[in-house]
PDB file of C-alpha atoms in Angstrom:
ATOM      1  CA  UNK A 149     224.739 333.921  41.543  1.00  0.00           C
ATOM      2  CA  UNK A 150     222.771 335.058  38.705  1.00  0.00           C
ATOM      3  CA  UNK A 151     219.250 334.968  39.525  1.00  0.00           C
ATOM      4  CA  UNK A 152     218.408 334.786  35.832  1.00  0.00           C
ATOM      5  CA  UNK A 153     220.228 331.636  35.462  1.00  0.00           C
ATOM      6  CA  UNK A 154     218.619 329.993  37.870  1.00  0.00           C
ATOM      7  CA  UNK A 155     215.280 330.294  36.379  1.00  0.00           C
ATOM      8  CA  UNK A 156     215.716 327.091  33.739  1.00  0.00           C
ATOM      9  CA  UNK A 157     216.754 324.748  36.727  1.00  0.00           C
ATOM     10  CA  UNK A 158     213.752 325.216  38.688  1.00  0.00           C
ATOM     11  CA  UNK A 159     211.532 324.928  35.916  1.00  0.00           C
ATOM     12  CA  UNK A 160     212.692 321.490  35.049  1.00  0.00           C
ATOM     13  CA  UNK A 161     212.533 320.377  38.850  1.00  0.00           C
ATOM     14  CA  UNK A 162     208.732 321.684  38.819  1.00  0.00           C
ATOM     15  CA  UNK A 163     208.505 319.748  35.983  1.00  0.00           C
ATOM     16  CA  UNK A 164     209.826 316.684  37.041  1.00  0.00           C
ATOM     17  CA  UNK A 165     207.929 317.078  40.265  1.00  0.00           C
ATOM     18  CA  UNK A 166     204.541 317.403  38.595  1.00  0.00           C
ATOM     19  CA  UNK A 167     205.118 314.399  35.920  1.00  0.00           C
ATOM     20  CA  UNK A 168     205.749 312.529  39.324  1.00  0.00           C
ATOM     21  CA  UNK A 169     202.558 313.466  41.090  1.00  0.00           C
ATOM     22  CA  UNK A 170     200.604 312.400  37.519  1.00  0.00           C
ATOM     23  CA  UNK A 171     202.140 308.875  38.056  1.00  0.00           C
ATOM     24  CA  UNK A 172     201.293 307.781  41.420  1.00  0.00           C
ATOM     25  CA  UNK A 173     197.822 309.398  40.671  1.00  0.00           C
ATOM     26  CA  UNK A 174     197.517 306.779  37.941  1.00  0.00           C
ATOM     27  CA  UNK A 175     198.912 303.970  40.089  1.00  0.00           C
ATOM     28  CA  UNK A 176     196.634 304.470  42.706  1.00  0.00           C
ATOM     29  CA  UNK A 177     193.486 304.446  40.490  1.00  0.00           C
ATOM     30  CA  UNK A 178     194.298 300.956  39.202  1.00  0.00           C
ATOM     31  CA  UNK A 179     192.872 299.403  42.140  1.00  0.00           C
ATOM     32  CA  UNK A 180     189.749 300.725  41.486  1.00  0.00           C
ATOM     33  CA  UNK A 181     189.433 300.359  37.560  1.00  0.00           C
ATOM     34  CA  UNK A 182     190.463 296.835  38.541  1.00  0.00           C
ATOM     35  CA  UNK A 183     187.312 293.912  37.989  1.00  0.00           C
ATOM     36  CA  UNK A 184     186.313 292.343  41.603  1.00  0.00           C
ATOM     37  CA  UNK A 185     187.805 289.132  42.336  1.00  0.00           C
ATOM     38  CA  UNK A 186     185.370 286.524  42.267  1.00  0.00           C
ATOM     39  CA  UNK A 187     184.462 284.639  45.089  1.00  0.00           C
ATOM     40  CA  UNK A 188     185.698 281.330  46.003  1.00  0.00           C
ATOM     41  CA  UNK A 189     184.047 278.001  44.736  1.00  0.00           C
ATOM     42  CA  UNK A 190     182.571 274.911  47.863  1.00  0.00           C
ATOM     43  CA  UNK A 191     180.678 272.062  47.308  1.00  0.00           C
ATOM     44  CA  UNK A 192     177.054 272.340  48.879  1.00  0.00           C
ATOM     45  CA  UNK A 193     176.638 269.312  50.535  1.00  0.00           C
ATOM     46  CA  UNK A 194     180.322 269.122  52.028  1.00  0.00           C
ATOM     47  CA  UNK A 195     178.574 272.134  53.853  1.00  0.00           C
ATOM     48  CA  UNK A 196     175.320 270.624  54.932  1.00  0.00           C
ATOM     49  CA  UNK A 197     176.592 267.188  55.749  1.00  0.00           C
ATOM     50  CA  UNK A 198     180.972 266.887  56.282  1.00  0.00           C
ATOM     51  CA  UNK A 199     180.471 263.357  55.865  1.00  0.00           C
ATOM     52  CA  UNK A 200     181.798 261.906  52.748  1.00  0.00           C
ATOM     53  CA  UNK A 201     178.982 259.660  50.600  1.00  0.00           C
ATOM     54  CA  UNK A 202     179.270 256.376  50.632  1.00  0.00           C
ATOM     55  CA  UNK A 203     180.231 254.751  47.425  1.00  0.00           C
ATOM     56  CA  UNK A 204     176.979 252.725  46.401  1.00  0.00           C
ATOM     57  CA  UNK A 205     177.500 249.009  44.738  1.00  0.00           C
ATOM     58  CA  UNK A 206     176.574 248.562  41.190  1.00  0.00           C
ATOM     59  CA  UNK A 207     173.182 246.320  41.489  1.00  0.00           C
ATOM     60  CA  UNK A 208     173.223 242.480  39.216  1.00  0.00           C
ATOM     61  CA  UNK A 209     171.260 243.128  36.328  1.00  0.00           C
ATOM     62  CA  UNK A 210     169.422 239.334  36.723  1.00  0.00           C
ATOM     63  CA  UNK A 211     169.439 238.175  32.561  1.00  0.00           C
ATOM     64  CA  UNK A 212     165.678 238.151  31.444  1.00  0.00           C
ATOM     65  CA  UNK A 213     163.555 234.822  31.660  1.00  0.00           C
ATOM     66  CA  UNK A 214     161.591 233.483  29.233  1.00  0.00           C
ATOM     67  CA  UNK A 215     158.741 231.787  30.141  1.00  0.00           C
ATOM     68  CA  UNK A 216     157.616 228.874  28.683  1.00  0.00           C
ATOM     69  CA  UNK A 217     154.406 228.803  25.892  1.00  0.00           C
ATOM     70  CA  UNK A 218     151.261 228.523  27.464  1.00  0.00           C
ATOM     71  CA  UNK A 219     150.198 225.889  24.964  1.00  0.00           C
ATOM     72  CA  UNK A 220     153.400 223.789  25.359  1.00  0.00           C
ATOM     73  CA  UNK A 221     152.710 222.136  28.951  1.00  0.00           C
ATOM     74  CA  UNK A 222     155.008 219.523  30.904  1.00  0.00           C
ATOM     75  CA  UNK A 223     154.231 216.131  29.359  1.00  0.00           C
ATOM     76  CA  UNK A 224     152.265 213.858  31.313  1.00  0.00           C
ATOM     77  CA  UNK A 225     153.798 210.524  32.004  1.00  0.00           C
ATOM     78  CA  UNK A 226     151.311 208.128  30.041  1.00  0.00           C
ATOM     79  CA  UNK A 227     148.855 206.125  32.472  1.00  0.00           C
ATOM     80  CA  UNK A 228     149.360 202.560  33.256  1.00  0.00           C
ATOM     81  CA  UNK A 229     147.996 199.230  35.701  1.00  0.00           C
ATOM     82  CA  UNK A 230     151.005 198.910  37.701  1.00  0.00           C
ATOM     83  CA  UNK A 231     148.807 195.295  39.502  1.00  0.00           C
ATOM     84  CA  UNK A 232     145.485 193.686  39.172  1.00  0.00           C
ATOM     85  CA  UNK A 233     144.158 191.379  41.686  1.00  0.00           C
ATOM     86  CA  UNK A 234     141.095 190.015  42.784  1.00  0.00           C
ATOM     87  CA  UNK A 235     139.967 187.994  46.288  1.00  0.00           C
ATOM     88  CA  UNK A 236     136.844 185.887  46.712  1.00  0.00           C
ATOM     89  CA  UNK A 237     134.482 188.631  48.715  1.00  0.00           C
ATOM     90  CA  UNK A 238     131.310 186.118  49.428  1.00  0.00           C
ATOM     91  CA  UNK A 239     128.555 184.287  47.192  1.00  0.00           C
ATOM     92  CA  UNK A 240     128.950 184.885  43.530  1.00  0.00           C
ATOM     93  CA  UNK A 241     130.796 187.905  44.133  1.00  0.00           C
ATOM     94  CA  UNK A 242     134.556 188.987  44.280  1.00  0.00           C
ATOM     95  CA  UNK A 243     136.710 192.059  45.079  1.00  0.00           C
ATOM     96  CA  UNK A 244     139.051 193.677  42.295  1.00  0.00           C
ATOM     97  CA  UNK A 245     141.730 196.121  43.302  1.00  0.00           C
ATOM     98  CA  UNK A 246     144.492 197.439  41.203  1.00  0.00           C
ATOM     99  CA  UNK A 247     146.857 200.310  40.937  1.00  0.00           C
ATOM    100  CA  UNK A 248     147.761 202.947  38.713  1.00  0.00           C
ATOM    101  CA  UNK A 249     150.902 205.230  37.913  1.00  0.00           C
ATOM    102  CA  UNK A 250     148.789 208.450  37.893  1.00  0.00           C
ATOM    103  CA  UNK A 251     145.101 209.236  39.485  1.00  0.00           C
ATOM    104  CA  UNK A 252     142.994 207.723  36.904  1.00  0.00           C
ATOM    105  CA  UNK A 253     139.099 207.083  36.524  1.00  0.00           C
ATOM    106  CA  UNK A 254     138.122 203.343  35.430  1.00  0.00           C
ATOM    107  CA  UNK A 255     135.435 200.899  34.385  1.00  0.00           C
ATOM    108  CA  UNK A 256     135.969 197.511  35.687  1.00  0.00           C
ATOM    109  CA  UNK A 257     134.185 194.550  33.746  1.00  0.00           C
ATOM    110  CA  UNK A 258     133.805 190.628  34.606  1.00  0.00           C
ATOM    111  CA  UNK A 259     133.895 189.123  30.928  1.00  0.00           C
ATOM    112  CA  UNK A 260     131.401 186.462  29.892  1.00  0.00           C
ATOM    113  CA  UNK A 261     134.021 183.850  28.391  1.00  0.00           C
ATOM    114  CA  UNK A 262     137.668 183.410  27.934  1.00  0.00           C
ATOM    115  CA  UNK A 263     137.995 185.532  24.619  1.00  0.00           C
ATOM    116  CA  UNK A 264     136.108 188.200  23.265  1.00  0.00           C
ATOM    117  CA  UNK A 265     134.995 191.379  24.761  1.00  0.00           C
ATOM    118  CA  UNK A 266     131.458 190.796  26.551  1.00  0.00           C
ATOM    119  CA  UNK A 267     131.269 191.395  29.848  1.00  0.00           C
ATOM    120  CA  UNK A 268     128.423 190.174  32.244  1.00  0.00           C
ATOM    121  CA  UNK A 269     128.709 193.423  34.374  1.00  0.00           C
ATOM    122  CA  UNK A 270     130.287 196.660  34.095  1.00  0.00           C
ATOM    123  CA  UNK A 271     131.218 199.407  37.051  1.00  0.00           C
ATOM    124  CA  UNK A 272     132.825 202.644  36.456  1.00  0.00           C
ATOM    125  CA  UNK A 273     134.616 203.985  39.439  1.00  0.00           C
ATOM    126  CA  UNK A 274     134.645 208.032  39.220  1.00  0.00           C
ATOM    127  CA  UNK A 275     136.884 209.477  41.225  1.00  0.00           C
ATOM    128  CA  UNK A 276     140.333 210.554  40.295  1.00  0.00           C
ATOM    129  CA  UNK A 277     142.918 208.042  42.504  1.00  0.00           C
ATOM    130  CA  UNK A 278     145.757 205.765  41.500  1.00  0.00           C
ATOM    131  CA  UNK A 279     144.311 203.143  44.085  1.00  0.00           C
ATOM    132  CA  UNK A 280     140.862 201.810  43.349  1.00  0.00           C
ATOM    133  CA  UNK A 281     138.895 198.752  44.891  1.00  0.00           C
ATOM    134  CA  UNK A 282     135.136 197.506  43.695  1.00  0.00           C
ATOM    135  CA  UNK A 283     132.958 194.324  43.948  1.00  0.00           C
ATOM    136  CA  UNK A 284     131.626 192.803  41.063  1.00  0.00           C
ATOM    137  CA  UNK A 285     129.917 189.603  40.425  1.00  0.00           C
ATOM    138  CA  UNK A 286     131.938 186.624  39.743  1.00  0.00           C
ATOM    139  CA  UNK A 287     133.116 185.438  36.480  1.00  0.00           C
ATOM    140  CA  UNK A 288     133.172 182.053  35.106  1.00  0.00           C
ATOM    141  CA  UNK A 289     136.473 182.253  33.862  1.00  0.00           C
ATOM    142  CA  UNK A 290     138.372 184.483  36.067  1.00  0.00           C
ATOM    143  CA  UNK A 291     138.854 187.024  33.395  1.00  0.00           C
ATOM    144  CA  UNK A 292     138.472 190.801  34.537  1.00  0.00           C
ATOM    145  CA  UNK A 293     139.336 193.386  32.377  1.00  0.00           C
ATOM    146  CA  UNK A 294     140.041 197.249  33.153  1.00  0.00           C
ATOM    147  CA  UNK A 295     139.878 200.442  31.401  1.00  0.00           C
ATOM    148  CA  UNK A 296     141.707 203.090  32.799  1.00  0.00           C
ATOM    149  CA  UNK A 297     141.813 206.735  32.241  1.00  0.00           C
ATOM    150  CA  UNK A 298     143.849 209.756  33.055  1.00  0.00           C
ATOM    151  CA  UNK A 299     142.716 213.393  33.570  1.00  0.00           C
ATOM    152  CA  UNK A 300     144.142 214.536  30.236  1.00  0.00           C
ATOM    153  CA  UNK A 301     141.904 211.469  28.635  1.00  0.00           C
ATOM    154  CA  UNK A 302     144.512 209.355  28.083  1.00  0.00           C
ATOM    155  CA  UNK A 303     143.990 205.789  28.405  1.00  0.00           C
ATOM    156  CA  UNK A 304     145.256 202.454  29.105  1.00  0.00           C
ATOM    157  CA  UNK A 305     143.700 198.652  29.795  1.00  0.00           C
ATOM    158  CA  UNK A 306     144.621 195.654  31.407  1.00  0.00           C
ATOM    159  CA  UNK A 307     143.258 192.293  31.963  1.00  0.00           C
ATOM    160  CA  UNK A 308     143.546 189.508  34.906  1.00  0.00           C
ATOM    161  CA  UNK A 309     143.328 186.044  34.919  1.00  0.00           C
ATOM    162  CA  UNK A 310     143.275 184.105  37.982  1.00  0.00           C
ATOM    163  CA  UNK A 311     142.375 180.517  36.317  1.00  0.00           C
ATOM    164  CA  UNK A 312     143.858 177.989  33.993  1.00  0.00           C
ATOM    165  CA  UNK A 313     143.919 179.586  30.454  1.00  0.00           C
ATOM    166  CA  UNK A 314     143.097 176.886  27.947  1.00  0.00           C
ATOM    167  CA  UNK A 315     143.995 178.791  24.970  1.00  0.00           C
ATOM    168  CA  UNK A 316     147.258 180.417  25.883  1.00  0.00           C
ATOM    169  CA  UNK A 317     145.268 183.653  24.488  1.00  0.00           C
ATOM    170  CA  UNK A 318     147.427 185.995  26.761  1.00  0.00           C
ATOM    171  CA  UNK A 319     149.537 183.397  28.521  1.00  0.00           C
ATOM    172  CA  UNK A 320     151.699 180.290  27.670  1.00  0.00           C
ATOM    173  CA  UNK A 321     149.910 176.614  28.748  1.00  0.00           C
ATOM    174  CA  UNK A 322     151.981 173.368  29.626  1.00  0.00           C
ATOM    175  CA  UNK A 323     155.245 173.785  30.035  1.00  0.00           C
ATOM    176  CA  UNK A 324     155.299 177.246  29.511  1.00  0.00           C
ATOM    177  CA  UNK A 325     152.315 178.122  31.755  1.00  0.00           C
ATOM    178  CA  UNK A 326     153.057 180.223  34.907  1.00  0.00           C
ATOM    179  CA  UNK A 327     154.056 178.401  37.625  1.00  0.00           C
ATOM    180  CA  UNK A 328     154.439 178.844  41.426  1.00  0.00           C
ATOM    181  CA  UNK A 329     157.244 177.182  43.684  1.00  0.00           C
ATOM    182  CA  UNK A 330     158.371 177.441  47.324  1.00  0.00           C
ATOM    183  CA  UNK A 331     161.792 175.867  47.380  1.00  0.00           C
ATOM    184  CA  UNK A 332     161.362 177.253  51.477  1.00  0.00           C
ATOM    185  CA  UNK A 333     159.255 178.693  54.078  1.00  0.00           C
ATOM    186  CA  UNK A 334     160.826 181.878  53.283  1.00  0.00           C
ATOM    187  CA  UNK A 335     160.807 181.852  49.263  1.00  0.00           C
ATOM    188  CA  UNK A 336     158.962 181.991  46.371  1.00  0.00           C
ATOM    189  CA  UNK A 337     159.867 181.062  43.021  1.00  0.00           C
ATOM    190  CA  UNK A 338     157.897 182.561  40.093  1.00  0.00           C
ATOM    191  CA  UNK A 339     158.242 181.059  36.255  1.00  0.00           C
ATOM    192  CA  UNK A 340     156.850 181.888  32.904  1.00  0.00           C
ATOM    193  CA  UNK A 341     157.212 181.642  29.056  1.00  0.00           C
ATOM    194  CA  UNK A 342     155.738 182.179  26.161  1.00  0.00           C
ATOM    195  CA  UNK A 343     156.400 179.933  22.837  1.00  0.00           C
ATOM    196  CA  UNK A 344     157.733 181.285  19.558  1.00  0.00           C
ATOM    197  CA  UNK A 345     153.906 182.609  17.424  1.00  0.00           C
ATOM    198  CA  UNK A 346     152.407 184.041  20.886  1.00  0.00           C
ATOM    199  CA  UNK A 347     151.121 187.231  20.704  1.00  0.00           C
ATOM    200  CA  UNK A 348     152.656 188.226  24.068  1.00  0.00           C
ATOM    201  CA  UNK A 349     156.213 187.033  23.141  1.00  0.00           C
ATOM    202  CA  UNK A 350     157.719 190.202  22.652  1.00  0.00           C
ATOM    203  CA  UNK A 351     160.875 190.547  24.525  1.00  0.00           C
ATOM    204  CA  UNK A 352     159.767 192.717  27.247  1.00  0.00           C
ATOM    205  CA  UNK A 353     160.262 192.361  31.141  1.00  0.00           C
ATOM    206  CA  UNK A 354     157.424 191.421  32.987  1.00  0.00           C
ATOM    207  CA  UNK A 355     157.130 192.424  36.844  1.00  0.00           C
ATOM    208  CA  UNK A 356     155.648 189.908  39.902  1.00  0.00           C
ATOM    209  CA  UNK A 357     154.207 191.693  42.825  1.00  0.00           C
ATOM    210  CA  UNK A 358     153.548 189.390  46.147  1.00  0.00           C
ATOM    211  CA  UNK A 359     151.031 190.275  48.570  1.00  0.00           C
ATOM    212  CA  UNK A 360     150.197 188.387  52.078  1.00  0.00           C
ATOM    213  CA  UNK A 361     147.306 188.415  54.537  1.00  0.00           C
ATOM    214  CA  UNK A 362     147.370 186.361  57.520  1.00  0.00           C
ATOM    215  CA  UNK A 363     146.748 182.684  57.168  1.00  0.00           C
ATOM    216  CA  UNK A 364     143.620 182.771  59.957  1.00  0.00           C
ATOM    217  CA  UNK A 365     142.204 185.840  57.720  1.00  0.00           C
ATOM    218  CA  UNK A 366     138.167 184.737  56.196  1.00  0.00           C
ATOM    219  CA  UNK A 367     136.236 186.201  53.201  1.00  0.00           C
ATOM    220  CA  UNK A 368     134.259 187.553  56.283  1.00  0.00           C
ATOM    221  CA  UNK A 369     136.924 189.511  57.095  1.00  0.00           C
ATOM    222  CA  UNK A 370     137.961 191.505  53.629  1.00  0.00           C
ATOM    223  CA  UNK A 371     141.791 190.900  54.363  1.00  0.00           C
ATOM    224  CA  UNK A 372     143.104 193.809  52.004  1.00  0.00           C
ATOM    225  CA  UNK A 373     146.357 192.435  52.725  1.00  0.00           C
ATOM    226  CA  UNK A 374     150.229 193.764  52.437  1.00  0.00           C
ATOM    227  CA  UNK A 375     152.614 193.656  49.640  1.00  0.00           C
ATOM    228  CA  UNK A 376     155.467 192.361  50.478  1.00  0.00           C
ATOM    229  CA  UNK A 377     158.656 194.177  49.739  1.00  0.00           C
ATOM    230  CA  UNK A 378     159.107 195.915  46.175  1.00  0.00           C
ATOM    231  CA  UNK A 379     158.095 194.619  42.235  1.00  0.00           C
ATOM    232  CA  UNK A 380     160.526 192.318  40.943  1.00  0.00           C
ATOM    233  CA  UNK A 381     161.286 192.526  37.635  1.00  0.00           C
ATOM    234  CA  UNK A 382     161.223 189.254  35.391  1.00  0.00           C
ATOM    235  CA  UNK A 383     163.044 189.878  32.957  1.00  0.00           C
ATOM    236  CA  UNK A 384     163.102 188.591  28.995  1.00  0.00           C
ATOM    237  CA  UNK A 385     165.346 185.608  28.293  1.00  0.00           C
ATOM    238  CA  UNK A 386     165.483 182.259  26.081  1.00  0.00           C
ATOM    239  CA  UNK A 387     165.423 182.461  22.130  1.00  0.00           C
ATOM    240  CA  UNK A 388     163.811 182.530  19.264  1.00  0.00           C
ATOM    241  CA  UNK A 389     161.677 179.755  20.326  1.00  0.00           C
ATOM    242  CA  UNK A 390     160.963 180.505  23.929  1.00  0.00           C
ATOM    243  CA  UNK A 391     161.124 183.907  25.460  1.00  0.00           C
ATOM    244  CA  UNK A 392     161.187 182.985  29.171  1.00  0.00           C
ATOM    245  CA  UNK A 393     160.764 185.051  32.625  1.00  0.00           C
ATOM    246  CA  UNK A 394     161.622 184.095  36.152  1.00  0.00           C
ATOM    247  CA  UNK A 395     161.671 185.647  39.354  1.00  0.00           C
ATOM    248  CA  UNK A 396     162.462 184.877  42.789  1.00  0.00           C
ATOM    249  CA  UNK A 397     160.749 186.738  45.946  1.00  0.00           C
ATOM    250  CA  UNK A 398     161.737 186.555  49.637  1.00  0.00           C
ATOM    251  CA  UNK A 399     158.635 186.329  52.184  1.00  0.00           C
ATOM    252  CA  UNK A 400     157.622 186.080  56.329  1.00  0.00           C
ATOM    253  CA  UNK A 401     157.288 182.556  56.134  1.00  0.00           C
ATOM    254  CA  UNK A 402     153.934 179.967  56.708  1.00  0.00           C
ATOM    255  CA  UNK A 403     152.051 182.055  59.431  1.00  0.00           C
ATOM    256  CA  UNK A 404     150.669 184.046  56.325  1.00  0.00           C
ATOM    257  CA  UNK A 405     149.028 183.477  52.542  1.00  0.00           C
ATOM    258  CA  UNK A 406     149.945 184.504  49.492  1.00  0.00           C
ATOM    259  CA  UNK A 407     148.915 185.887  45.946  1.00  0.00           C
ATOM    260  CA  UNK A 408     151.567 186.281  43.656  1.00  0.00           C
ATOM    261  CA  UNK A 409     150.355 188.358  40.481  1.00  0.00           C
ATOM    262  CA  UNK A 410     152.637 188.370  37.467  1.00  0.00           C
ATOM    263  CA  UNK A 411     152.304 191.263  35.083  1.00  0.00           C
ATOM    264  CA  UNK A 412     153.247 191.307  31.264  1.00  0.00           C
ATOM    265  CA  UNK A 413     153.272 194.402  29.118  1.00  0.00           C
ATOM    266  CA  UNK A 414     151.818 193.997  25.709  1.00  0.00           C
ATOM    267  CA  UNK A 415     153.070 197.402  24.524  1.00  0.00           C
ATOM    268  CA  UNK A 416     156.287 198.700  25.411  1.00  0.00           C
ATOM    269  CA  UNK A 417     155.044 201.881  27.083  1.00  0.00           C
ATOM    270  CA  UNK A 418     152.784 199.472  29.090  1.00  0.00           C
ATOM    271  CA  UNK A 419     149.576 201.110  28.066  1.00  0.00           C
ATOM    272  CA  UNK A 420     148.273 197.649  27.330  1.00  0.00           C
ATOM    273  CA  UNK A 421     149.304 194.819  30.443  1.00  0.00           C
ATOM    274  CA  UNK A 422     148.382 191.200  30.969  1.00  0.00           C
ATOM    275  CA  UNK A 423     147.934 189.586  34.400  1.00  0.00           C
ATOM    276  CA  UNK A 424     147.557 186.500  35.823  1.00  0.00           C
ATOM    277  CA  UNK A 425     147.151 185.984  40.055  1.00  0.00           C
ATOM    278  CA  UNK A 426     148.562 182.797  41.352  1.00  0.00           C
ATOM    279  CA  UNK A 427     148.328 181.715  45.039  1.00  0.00           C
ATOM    280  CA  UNK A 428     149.674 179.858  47.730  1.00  0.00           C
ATOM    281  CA  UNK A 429     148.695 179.298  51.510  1.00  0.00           C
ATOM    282  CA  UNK A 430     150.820 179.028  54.216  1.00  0.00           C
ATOM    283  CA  UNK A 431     150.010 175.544  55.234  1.00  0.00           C
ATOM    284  CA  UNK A 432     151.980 174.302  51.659  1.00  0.00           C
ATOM    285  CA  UNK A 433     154.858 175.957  52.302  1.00  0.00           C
ATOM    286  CA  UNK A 434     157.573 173.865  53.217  1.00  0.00           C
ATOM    287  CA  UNK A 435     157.918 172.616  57.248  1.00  0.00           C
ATOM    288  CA  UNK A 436     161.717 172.114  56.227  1.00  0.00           C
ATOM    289  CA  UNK A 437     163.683 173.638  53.746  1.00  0.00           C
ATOM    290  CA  UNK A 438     165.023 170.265  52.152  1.00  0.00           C
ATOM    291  CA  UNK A 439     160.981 168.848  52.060  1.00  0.00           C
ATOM    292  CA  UNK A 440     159.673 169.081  47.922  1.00  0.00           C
ATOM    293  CA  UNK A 441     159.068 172.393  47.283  1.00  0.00           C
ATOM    294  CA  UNK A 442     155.239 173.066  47.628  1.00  0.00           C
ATOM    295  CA  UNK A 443     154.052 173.883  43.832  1.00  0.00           C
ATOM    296  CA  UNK A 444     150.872 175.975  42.672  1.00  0.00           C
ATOM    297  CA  UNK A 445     150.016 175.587  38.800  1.00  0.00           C
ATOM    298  CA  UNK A 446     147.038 177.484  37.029  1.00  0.00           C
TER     299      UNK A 446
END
């Protein structure tokens, strides 16, 4: 073979061989032009605590409270003499208690005649208290009158009577006067009216509160004595002509005596109240129940 011919073939296979060696040179630089992976992502407190967080509850949202005006305060209810009585407490001298819806101070006054407002003595009792006794000196007429007053300077009266009233000024006379029954041993029967022009006919319900001390008790002894059961209510009936009350008590029996006091509002929000104190011992109380009913009339 021709030597000379073979000089073209190996020049291409040198060639080829270098154009080779250029290629894998290039391939293996790649990895090194290549940019560095970057590194993988965890969460930092999956690696300093594994345990999962628990899920936290939404906390109430409590709506926002208004409070109430300084200068717009709970009303009071308005004071009132819920009773008035009085008991014989020696010579010239007797004992008035009486009771109140809300602590209240008072002045307590024994008037000079039945109308009018003099008063013979005066004695103002101090003290904040819805119960209140005093001794004052006797009057004439039986007519005691109270002036009551609350903390907030509100105030309210009432007057007692425990004699006859000649002139019907607060209650009815004759027919209509207040009267006292026992139809038993064990029952009292309580009736009132007042005639068409009196100033104390004015449709409202009256109340009768009974109270008992025991029948051997002595003005030596200052019986306060118990009230027996709850007020009754004597409610406003009749017409035009007569407005009439009545009501009807249950008590121990005749080892014990009684005053009955009957009270009548003269304003609606009893602010203004009327009493008269009727009694009864236990000696005229009935022995039987079909004897005459035993009657006390003032």
């Amino acid at each position: 073979m021709n030597i000379h011919n073979l000089r073209p073939v190996l020049a291409g296979a040198l060639l080829a061989i270098a154009i080779a060696s250029l290629g894998c040179g290039a391939r293996a630089a790649e990895p090194e032009q290549a940019a560095p992976t970057a590194p993988p992502e965890w969460n930092i407190q999956e690696e300093l605590d594994p345990t999962p967080p628990v899920p936290q509850p939404t906390p109430e949202v409590a709506p926002p409270v208004t409070p109430a005006p300084a200068d717009d305060p709970v009303p009071a209810a308005s004071p009132r003499v819920l009773w008035l009585r009085s008991s014989h407490a020696g010579p010239g001298a007797v004992t008035i208690r009486f009771a109140s819806n809300v602590p209240v101070t008072a002045k307590v006054m024994a008037m000079t005649n039945q109308v009018g407002p003099a008063a013979l003595y005066t004695e103002e009792l101090n003290g904040l208290a819805t119960s209140h006794t005093t001794s004052v000196p006797a009057s004439a007429f039986g007519r005691y009158k109270v002036r009551i007053e609350d903390a907030q300077g509100n105030v309210a009266w009432a007057e007692l009577r425990y004699k006859s009233d000649p002139q019907g000024v607060d209650w009815g006379t004759g027919a209509a006067a207040p009267t006292l029954k026992a139809p038993t041993a064990k029952q009292l029967d309580v009736t009132y009216a007042f005639p068409a022009g009196s100033a104390t006919k004015l449709g409202l319900d009256g109340t009768v509160h009974v109270f008992m001390t025991d029948a051997g008790c002595t003005t030596a002894d200052a019986c306060v004595g118990d009230q027996v059961g709850l007020p009754l209510s004597a409610p406003a009936a009749g017409n035009v002509l007569l407005e009439q009350h009545a009501a009807t008590a249950g008590i121990p029996g005749s080892a014990f005596d009684y005053q009955v006091v009957i009270g009548q509002p003269l304003l609606e929000n009893g602010a203004t109240m009327v009493f008269i104190q009727l009694e009864i011992r236990g000696d005229q109380l009935p022995k039987v129940n079909f004897q005459t009913p035993g009657v006390i009339k003032k």
